[in-house]
Short mmCIF file of C-alpha atoms in Angstrom, two decimals:
data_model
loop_
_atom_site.label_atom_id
_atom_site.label_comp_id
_atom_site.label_asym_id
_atom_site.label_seq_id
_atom_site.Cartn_x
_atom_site.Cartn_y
_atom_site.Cartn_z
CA UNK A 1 51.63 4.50 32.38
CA UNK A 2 54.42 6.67 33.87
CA UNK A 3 55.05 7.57 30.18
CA UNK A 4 51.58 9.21 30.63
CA UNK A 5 52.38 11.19 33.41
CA UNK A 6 55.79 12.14 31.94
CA UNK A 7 53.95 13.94 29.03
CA UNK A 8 51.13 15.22 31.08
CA UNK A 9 53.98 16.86 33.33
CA UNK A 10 55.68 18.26 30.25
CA UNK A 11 52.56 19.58 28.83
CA UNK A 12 52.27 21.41 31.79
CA UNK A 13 55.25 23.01 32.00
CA UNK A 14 55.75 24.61 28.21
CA UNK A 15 52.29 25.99 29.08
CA UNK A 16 54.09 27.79 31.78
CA UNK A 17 56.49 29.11 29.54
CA UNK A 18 54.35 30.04 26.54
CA UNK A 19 52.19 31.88 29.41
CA UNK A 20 55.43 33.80 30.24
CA UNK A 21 56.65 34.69 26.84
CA UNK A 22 52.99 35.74 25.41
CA UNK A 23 53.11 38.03 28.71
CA UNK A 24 56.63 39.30 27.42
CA UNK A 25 55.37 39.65 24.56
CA UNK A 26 52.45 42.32 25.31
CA UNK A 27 54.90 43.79 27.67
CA UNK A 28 57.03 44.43 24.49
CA UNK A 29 54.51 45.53 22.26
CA UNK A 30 53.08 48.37 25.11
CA UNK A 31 57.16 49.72 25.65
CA UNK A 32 57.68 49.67 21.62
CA UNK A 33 54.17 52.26 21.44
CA UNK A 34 55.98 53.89 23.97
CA UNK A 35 59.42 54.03 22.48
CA UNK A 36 58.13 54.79 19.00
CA UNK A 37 56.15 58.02 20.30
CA UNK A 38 59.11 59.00 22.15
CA UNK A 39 60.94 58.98 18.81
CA UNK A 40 58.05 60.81 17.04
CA UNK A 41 58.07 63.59 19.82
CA UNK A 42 61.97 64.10 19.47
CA UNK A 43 61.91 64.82 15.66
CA UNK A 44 60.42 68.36 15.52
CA UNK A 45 62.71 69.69 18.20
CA UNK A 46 66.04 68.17 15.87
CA UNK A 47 64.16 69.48 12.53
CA UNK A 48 64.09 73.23 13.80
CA UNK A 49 67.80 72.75 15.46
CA UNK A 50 68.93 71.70 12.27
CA UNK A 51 66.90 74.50 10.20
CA UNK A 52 68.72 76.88 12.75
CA UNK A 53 72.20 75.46 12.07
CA UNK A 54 72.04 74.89 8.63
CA UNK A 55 70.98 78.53 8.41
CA UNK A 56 73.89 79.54 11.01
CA UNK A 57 76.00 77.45 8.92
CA UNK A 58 75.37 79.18 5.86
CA UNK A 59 77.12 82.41 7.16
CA UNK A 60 79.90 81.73 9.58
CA UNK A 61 83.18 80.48 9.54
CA UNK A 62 82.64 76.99 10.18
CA UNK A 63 86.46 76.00 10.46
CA UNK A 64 86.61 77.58 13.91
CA UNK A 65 84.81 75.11 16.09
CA UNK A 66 86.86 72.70 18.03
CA UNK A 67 83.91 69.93 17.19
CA UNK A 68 83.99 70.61 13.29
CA UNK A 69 87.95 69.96 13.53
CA UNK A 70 88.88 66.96 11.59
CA UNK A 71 92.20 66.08 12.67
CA UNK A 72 94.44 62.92 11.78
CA UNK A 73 94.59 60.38 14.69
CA UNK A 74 94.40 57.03 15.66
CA UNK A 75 92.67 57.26 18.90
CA UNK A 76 88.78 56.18 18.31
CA UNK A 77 85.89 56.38 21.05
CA UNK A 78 83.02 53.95 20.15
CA UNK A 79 79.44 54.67 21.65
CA UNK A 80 78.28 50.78 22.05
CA UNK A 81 74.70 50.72 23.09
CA UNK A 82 73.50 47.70 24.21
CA UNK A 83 69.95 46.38 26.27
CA UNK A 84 70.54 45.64 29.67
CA UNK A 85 68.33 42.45 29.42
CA UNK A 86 68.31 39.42 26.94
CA UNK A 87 65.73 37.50 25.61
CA UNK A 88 65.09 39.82 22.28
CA UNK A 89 66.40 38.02 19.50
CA UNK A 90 69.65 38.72 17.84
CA UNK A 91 69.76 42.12 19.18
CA UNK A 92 72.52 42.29 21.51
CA UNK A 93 74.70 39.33 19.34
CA UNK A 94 74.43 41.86 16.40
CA UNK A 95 76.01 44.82 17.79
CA UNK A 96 78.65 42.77 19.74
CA UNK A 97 79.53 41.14 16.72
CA UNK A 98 79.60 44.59 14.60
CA UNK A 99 81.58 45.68 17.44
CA UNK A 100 84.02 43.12 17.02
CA UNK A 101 84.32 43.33 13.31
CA UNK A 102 85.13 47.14 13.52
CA UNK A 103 87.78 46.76 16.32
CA UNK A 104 89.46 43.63 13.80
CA UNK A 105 88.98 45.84 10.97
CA UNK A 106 90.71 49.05 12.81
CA UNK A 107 93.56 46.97 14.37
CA UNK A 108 96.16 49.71 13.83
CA UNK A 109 93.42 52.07 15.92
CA UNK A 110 93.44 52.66 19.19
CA UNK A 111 89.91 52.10 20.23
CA UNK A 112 88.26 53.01 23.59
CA UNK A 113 84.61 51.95 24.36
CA UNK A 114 81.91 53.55 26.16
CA UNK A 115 79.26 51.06 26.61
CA UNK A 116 75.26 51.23 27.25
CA UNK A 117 73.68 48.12 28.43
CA UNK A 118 74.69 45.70 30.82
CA UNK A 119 74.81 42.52 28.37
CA UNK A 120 77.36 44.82 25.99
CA UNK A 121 79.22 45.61 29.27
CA UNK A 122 79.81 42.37 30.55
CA UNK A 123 80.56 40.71 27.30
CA UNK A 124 84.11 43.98 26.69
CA UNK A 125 84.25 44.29 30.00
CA UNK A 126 85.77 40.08 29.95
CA UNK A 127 87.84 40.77 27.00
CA UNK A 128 91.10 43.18 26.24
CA UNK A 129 88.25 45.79 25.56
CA UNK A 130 89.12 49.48 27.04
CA UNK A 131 85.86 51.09 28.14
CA UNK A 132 86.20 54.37 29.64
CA UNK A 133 82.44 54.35 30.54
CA UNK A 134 79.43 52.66 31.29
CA UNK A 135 75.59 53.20 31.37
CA UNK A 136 74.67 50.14 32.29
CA UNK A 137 71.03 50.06 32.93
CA UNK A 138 70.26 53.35 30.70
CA UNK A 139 67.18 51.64 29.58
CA UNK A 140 65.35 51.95 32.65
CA UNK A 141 64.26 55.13 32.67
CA UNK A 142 66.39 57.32 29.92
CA UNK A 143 65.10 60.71 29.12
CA UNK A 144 67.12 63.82 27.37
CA UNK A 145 69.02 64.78 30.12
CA UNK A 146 71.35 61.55 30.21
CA UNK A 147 71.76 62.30 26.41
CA UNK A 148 72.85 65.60 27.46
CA UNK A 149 75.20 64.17 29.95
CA UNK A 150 76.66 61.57 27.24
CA UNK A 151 76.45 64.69 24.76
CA UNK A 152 78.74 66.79 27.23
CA UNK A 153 81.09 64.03 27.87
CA UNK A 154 81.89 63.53 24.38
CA UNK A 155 82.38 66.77 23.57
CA UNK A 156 84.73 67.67 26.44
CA UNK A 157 87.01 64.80 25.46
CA UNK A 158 86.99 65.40 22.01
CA UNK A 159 87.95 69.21 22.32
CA UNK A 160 90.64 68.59 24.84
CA UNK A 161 91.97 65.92 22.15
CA UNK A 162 92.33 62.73 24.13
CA UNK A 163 90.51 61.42 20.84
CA UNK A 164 89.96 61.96 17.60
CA UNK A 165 86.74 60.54 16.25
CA UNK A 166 84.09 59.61 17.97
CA UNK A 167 81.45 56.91 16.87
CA UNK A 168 78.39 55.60 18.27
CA UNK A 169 77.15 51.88 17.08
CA UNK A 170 73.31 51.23 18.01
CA UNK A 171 70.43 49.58 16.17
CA UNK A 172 68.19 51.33 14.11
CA UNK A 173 64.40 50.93 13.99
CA UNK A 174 63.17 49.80 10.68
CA UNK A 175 60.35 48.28 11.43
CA UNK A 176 59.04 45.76 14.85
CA UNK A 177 60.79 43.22 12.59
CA UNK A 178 63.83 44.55 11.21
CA UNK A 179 66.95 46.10 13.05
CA UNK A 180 69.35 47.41 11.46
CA UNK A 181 73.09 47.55 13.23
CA UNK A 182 74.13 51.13 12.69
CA UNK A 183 77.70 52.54 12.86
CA UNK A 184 77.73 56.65 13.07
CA UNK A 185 80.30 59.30 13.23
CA UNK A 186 79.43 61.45 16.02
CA UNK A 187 82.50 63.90 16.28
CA UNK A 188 83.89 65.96 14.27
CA UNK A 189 80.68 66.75 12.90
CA UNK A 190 80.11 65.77 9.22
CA UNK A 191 79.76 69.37 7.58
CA UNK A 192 77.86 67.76 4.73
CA UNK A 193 74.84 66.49 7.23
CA UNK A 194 75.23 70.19 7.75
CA UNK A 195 74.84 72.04 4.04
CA UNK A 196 72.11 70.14 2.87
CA UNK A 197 70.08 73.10 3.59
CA UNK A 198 72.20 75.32 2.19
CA UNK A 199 71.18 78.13 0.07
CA UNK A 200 67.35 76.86 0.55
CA UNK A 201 66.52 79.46 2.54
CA UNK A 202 68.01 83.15 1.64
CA UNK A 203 68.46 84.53 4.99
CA UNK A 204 66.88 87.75 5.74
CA UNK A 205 68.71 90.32 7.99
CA UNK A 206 68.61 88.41 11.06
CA UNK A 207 69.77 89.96 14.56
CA UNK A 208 72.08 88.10 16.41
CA UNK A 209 72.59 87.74 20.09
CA UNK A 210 75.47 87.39 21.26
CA UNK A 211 76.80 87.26 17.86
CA UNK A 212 77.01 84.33 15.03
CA UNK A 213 79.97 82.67 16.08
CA UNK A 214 78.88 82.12 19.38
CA UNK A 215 75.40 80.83 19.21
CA UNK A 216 77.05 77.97 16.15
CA UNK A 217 79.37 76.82 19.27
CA UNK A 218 76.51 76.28 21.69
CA UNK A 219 74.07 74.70 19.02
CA UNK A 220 76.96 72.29 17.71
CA UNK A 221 77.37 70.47 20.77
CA UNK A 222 73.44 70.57 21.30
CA UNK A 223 73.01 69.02 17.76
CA UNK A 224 75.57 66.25 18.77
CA UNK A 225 73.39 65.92 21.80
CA UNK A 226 70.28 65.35 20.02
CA UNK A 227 72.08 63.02 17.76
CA UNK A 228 72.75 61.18 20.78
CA UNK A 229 69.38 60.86 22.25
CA UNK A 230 68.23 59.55 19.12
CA UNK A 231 69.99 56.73 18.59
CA UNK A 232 69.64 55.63 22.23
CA UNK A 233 65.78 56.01 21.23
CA UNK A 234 66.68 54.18 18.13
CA UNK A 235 68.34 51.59 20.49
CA UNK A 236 65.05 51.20 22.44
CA UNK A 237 62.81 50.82 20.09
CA UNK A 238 64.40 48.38 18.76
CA UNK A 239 65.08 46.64 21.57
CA UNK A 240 61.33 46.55 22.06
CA UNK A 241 60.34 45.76 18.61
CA UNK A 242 62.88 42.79 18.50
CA UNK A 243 61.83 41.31 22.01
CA UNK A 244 58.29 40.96 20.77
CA UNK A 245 59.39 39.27 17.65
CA UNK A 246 61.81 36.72 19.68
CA UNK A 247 58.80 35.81 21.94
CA UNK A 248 55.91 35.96 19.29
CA UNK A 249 58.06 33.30 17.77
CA UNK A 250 58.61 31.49 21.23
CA UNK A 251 54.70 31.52 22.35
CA UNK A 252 54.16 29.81 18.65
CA UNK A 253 56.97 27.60 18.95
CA UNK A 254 55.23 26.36 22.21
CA UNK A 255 52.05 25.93 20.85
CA UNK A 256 53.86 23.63 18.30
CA UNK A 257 55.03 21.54 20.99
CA UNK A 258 52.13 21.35 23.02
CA UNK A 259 50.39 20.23 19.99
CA UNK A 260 52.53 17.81 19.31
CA UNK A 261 53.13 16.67 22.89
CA UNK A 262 48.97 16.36 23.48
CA UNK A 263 49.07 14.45 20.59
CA UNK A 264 51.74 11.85 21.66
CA UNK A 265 49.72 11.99 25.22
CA UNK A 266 46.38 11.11 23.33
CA UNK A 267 48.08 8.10 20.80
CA UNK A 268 49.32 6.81 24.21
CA UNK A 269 46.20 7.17 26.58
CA UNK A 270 44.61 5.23 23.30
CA UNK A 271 47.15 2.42 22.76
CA UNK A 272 46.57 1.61 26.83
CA UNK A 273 42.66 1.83 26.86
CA UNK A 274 43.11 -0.42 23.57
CA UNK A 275 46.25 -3.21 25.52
CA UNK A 276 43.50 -2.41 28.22
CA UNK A 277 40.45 -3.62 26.46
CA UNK A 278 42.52 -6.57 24.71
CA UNK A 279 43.46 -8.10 27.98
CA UNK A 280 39.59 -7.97 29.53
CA UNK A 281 38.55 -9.56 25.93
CA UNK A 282 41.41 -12.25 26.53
CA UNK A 283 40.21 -12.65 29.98
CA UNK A 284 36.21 -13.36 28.92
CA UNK A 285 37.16 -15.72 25.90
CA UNK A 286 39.36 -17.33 28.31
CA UNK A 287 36.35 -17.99 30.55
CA UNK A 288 34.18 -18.87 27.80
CA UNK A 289 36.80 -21.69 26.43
CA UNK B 1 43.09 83.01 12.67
CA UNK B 2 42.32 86.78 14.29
CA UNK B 3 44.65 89.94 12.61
CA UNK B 4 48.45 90.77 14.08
CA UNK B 5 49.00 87.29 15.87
CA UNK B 6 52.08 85.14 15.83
CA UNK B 7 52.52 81.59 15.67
CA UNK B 8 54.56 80.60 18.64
CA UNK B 9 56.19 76.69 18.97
CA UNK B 10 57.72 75.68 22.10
CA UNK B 11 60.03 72.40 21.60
CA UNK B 12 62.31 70.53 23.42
CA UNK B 13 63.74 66.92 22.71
CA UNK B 14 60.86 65.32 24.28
CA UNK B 15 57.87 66.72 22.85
CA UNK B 16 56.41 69.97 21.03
CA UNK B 17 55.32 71.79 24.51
CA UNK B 18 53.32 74.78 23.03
CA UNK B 19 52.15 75.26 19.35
CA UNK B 20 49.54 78.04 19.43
CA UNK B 21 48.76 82.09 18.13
CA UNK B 22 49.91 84.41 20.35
CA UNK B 23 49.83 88.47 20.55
CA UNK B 24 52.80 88.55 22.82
CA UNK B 25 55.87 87.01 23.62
CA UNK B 26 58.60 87.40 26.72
CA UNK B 27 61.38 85.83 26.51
CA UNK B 28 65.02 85.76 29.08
CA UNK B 29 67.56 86.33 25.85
CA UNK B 30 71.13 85.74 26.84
CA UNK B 31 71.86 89.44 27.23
CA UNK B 32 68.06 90.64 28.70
CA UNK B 33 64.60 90.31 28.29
CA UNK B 34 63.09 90.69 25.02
CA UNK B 35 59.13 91.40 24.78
CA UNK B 36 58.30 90.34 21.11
CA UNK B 37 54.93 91.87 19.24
CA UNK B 38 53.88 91.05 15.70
CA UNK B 39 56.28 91.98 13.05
CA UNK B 40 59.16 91.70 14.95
CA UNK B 41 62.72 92.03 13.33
CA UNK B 42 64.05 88.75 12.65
CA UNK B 43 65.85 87.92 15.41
CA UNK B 44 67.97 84.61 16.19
CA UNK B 45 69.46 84.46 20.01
CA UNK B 46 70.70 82.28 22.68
CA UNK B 47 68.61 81.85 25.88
CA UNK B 48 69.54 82.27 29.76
CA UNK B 49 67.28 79.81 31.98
CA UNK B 50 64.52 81.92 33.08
CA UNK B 51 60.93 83.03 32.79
CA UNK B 52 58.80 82.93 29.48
CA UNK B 53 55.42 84.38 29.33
CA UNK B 54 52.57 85.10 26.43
CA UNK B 55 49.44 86.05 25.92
CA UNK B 56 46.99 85.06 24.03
CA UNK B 57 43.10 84.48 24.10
CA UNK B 58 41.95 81.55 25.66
CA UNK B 59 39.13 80.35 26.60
CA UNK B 60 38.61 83.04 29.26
CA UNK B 61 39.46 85.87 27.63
CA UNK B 62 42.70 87.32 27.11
CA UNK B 63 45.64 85.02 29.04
CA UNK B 64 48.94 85.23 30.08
CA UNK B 65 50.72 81.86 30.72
CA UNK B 66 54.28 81.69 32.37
CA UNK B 67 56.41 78.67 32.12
CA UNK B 68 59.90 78.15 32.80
CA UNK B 69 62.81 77.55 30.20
CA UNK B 70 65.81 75.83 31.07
CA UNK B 71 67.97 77.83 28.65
CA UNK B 72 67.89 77.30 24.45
CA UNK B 73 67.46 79.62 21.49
CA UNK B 74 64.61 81.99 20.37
CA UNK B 75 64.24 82.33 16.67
CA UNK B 76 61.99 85.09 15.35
CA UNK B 77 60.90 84.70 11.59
CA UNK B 78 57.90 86.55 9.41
CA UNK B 79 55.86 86.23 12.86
CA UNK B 80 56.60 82.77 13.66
CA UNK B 81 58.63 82.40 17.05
CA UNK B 82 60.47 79.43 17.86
CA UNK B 83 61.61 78.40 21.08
CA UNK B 84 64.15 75.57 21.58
CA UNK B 85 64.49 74.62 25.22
CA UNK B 86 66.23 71.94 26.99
CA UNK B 87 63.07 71.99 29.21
CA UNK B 88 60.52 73.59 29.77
CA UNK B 89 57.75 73.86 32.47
CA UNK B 90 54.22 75.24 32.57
CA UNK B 91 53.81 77.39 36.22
CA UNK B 92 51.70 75.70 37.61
CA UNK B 93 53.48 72.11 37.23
CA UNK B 94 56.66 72.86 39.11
CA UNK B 95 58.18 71.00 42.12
CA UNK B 96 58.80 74.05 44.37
CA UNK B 97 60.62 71.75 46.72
CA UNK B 98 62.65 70.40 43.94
CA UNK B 99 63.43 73.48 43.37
CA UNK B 100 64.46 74.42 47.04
CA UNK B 101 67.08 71.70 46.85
CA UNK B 102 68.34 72.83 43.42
CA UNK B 103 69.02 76.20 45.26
CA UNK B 104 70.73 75.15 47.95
CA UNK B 105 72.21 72.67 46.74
CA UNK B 106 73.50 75.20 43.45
CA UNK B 107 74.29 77.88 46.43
CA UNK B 108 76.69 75.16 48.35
CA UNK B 109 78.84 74.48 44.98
CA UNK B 110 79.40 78.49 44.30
CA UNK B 111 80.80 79.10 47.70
CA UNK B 112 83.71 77.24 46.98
CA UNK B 113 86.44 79.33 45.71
CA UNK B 114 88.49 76.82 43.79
CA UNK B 115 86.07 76.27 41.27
CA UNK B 116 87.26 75.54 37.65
CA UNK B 117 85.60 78.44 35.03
CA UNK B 118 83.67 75.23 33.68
CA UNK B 119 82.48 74.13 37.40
CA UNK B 120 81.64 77.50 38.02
CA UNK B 121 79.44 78.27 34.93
CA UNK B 122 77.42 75.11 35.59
CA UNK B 123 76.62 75.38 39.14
CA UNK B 124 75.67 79.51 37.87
CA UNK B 125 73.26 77.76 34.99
CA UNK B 126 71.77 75.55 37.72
CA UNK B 127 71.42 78.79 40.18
CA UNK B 128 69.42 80.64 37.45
CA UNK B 129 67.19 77.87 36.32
CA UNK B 130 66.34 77.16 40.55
CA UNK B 131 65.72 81.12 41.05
CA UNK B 132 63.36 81.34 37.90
CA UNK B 133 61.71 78.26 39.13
CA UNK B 134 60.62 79.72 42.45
CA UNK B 135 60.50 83.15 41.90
CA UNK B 136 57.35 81.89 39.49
CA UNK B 137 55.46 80.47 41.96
CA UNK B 138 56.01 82.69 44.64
CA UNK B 139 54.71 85.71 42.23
CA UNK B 140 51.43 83.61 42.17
#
């Protein structure tokens, strides 16, 4: 009889939960529209940037820039974005882990962090982890101009050399199920991203203002920028896509139970209206004899 | 599509602001204002924040719609014009007491005479962008 009410109790309560996740779940799904137009809406604005600099590209000297300047060094700045909450899956134990493997694998690097998200902050911040920054709780409402302020960071301690590469490690979008842990060099900028245009377009006389040199300086650092923003849009959409997954699995995970629980509640309601109806059939033959 | 128009495309990171045909364009370039009409040179320059304005037929007739650009580039190709900008703001959807605080605030950080070049050039960029902002909606 108390078994009963055990199971009743129990029912109750993973109905409670699946209630919550299925909630989290078209929470999730809402943010991830969101997230994915956001990406959608970024693109055209880093298609014509990079038309412009691969055109730009094309005719100056590109050895000038501080940010193009690939110089030998030890001293690596890692970009670790991160969610701020849990409860999405493998997302944040992915990057932490791809984190980890890179620091092993670079032992004779020096490594600094700069981390995004609070569950990638606390996790380095308890280690031997240097982090020169944090963003903890970028995700609540990021828009271009944190990029920009990232974007400027970077740059600024990349061209007065207190490093010499700069990476950024984030999970890219694939699809609402699939994440994929990226690791990307931010600075110095990869010239090849840069000539893949090359030679497509046969500039015509174009008038410059200020002059070539100039305007490449200014769009590098913007084109780093933009790099940045997307992969913290990257970062949230994945977040998003991998939160529904984790609790689509969790609301069918509890229907599993509770199926299985009402089941175990219903075999014992029966077994004790059967004892039940046993003992009053004992009782009238009883009489009877 | 009517003769001598231009296709202008206003973008900035977060969306594609303005994609429409245009007769005119004016633009704050880095070193003055250009005006732009069809068949203009090809042209590729750097931005100050400031006013933009073109015209083009609407539905009432001929328009001419002002926004503010935070800075960017202006790129100027067989009659297509393309405007990157950090941000940019259609008139009549500014914050004029936003901007008010930019000012002063913007005004405040110049009159210190110790700034660093860097320091100096931001606070100037923010001083611009806070002037174009109200001087647009005072004009109206």
């Amino acid at each position: 009889m108390a078994n009963l009410k055990e199971i009743k109790r129990r029912i109750k309560s993973v109905k409670n939960t699946q209630q919550i996740t299925k909630a989290m779940k078209l929470v999730s799904a809402s943010k991830l529209r969101k997230a994915q137009e956001a990406i959608m809406s970024a693109r055209p604005y880093a298609l014509k940037l990079m038309d412009v600099l691969n055109h730009l590209s094309a005719r100056c000297n590109k050895d000038l820039h501080p940010l193009l300047d690939d110089r030998e060094g030890n001293r690596w700045l890692v970009v670790v974005i991160t969610a701020d909450r849990g409860l999405c899956g493998g997302f944040n134990g992915n990057i932490i882990r791809k984190t980890n493997r890179v620091i092993e694998e670079n032992s004779d690097k020096e490594i600094q962090l700069i981390t995004a998200g609070k569950k990638g902050h606390t996790i380095f911040k308890s280690r031997d982890n240097k982090i020169l920054h944090d963003h903890s709780g970028w995700t609540r409402d990021f828009n271009y101009l944190k990029a920009s302020e990232i974007g400027s960071t970077l740059a600024s301690l990349y061209t007065e050399k207190a490093v010499d590469r700069v990476y950024v490690l984030y999970n890219e979008f694939k699809s609402v199920m699939q994440q994929e842990v990226i690791l990307e060099q931010l600075l110095p900028i990869v010239p090849e991203n840069m000539d893949a245009g090359k030679g497509a377009k046969v500039a015509v006389d174009y008038i410059y203002e200020p002059d070539e040199e100039t305007i490449l300086g200014t769009l590098l650092e913007r084109y780093m920028t933009v790099e940045v923003y997307r992969a913290f849009l990257e970062s949230s959409a994945s977040e998003h896509g991998a939160r529904m997954t984790a609790m689509d699995s969790a609301s069918r995970n509890a229907g599993d139970m509770i199926g299985s629980l009402s089941l175990t509640y219903n075999k014992a309601r029966q077994a004790y209206i059967t004892k039940e109806l046993i003992e009053i059939v004992n009782g009238a033959e009883a009489l009877k004899a | 599509m009517a003769e001598n128009k231009m296709q202008l495309s206003i973008v900035t990171p977060e969306r594609l602001v303005v994609n429409e045909d245009v007769d005119q364009v004016n633009v704050p370039g880095i070193e003055g204002d250009l005006g732009i009409l069809y068949d203009h040179a090809s042209i590729l320059t750097t931005m100050r924040p400031g006013q933009l304005s073109y015209e083009s037929d609407g539905e009432k007739g001929r328009e001419t719609i002002h926004m503010v650009v935070s800075g960017g580039y202006l790129e100027v190709t067989d009659n297509r014009v393309i405007v990157l900008a950090e941000a940019a703001e259609f008139l009549d959807q500014i914050d004029k007491e936003r901007a008010k605080t930019a000012l002063a605030k913007a005004e405040e950080v110049l009159a210190d005479t110790d700034l660093s070049d860097d320091d100096f050039e931001k606070a100037q960029h923010k001083l611009f962008r806070a002037v174009a902002r109200l001087e647009n909606t005072e004009d109206n």
